[in-house]
Protein backbone atom coordinates (compact mmCIF):
# COMPACT_ATOMS: atom_id res chain seq x y z
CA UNK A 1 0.00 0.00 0.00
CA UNK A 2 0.91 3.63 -0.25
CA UNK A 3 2.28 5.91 2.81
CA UNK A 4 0.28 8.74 1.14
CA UNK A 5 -3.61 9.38 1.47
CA UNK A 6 -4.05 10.01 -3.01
CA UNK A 7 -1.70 8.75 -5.54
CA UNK A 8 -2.31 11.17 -8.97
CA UNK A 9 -2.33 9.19 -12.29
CA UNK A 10 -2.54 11.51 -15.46
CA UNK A 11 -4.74 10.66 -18.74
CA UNK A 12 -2.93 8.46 -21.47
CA UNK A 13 -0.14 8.08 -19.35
CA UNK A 14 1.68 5.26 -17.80
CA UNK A 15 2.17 5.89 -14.18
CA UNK A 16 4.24 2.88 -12.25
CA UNK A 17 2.29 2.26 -8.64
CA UNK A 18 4.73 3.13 -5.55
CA UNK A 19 4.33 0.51 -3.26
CA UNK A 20 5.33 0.96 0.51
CA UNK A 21 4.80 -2.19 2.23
CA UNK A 22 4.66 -6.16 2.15
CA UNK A 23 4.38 -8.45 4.36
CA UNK A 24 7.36 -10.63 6.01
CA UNK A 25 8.93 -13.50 4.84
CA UNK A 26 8.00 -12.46 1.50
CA UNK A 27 8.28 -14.04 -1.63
CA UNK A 28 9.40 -11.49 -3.35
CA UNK A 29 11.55 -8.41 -2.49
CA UNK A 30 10.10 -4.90 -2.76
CA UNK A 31 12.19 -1.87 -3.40
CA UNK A 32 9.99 1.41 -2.93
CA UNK A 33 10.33 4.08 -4.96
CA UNK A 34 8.61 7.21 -5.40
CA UNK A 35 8.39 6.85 -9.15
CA UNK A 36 6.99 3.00 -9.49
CA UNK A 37 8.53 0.17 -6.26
CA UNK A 38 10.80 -2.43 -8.11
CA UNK A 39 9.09 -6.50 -6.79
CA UNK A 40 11.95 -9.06 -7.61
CA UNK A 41 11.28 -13.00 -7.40
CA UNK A 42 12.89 -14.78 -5.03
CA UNK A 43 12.34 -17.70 -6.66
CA UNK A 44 11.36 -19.50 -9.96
CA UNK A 45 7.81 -20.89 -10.41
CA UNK A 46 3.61 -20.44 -11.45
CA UNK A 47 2.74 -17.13 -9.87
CA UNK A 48 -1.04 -15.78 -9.10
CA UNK A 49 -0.85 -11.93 -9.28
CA UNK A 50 -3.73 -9.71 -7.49
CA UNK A 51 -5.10 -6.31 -7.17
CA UNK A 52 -7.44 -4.04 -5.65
CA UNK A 53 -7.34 -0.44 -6.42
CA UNK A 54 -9.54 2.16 -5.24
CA UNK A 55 -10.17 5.44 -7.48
CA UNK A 56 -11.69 8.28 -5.29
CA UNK A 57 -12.57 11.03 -8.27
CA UNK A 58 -16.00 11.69 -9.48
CA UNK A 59 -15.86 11.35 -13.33
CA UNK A 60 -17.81 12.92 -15.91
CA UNK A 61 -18.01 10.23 -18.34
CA UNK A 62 -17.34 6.31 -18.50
CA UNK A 63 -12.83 5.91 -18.21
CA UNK A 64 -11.25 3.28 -19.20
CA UNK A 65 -8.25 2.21 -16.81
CA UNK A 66 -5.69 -0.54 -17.44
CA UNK A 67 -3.78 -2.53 -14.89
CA UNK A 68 -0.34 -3.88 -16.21
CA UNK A 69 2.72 -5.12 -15.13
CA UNK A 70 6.18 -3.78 -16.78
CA UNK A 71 9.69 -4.77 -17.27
CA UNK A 72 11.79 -1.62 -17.84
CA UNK A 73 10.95 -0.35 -21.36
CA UNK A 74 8.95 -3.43 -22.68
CA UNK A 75 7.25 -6.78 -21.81
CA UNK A 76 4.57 -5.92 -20.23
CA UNK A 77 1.38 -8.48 -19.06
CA UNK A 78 -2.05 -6.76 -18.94
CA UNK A 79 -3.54 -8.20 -15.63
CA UNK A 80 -7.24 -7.43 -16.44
CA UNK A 81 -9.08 -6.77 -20.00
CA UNK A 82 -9.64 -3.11 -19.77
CA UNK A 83 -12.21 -1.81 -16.89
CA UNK A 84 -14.25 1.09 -17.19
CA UNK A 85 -15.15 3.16 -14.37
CA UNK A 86 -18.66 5.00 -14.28
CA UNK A 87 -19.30 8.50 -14.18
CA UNK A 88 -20.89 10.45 -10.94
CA UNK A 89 -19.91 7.58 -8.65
CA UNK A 90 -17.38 8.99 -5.95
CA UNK A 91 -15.33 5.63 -5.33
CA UNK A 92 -14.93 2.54 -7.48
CA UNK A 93 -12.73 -0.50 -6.57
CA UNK A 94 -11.41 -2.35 -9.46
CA UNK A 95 -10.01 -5.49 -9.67
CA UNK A 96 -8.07 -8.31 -11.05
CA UNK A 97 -5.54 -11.24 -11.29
CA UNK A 98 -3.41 -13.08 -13.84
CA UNK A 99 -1.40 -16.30 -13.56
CA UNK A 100 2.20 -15.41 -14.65
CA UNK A 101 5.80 -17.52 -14.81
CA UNK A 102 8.45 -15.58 -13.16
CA UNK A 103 12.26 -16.62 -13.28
CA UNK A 104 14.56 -15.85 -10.13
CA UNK A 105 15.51 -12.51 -10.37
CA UNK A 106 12.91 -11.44 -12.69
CA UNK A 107 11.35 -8.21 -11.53
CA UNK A 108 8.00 -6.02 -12.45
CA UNK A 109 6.40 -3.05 -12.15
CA UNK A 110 3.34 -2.25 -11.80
CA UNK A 111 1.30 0.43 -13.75
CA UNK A 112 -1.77 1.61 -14.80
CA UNK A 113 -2.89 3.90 -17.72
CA UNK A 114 -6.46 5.39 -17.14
CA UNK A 115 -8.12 7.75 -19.96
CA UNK A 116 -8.93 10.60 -17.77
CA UNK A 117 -6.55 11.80 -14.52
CA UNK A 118 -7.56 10.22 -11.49
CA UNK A 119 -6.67 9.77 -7.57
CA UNK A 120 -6.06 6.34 -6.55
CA UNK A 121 -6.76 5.49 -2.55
CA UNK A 122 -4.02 4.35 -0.67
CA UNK A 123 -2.87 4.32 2.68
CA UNK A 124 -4.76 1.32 3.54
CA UNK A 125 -4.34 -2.54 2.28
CA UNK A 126 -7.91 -2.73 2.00
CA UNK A 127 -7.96 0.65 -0.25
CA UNK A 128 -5.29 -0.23 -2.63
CA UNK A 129 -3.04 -3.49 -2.69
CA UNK A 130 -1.35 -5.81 -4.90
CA UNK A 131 -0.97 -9.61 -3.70
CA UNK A 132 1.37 -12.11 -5.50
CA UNK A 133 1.08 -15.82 -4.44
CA UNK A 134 3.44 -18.55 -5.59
CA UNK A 135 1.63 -21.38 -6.90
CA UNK A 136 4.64 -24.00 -7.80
């Protein structure tokens, strides 16, 4: 989750997620960064990726938002088809989840890319979270 109450995502534009916290003995190591947290694999195998995010803004017409996860300039894995979040509705929670193969040492980012600028909830795990579980 995010030590800050808002994150700000702007229209058309990729914005890598800043992650604060995970939980111990992870499976993965986390290095925050104000500008997108780096999650490396510990160790080779199936992965289940997860996500909750809350957007708090009050939009004027139906936005499209996509969830994604990046390595450096390329490869990236869309973890949900696109979702589109309703107008005049002050706080939708979207969600989704992808099975992914992830090498030791591999490492991700994650990002979204909404049509219209938006606040994203954080500061709680219930708000905003991303959950990886290793499946093999």
């Amino acid at each position: 989750n995010y030590p800050y109450s808002k994150w700000h995502a702007e229209a058309n534009k990729e914005t890598r997620l800043p992650f604060y916290h995970m939980s111990e003995n992870s499976i993965v190591d986390l290095e925050h960064n104000q500008n997108g947290s780096k999650i490396t694999f510990k160790k080779s195998g199936m992965y289940l990726l997860m996500f909750n995010i809350l957007c708090n803004n009050v939009l004027q017409k139906p936005t499209k938002i996509f969830v994604y996860t990046t390595q450096g300039q390329s490869y990236s894995h869309y973890l949900n088809s696109p979702k589109i979040l309703q107008p005049n509705v002050d706080s939708q929670l979207i969600s989704g989840h992808k099975l992914s193969q992830y090498k030791e040492g591999d490492y991700i980012y994650v990002c979204i890319n909404p049509e219209t600028s938006l606040d994203i909830t954080g500061n709680s795990t219930v708000n905003t979270s991303f959950e990886i579980i290793k499946l093999q």
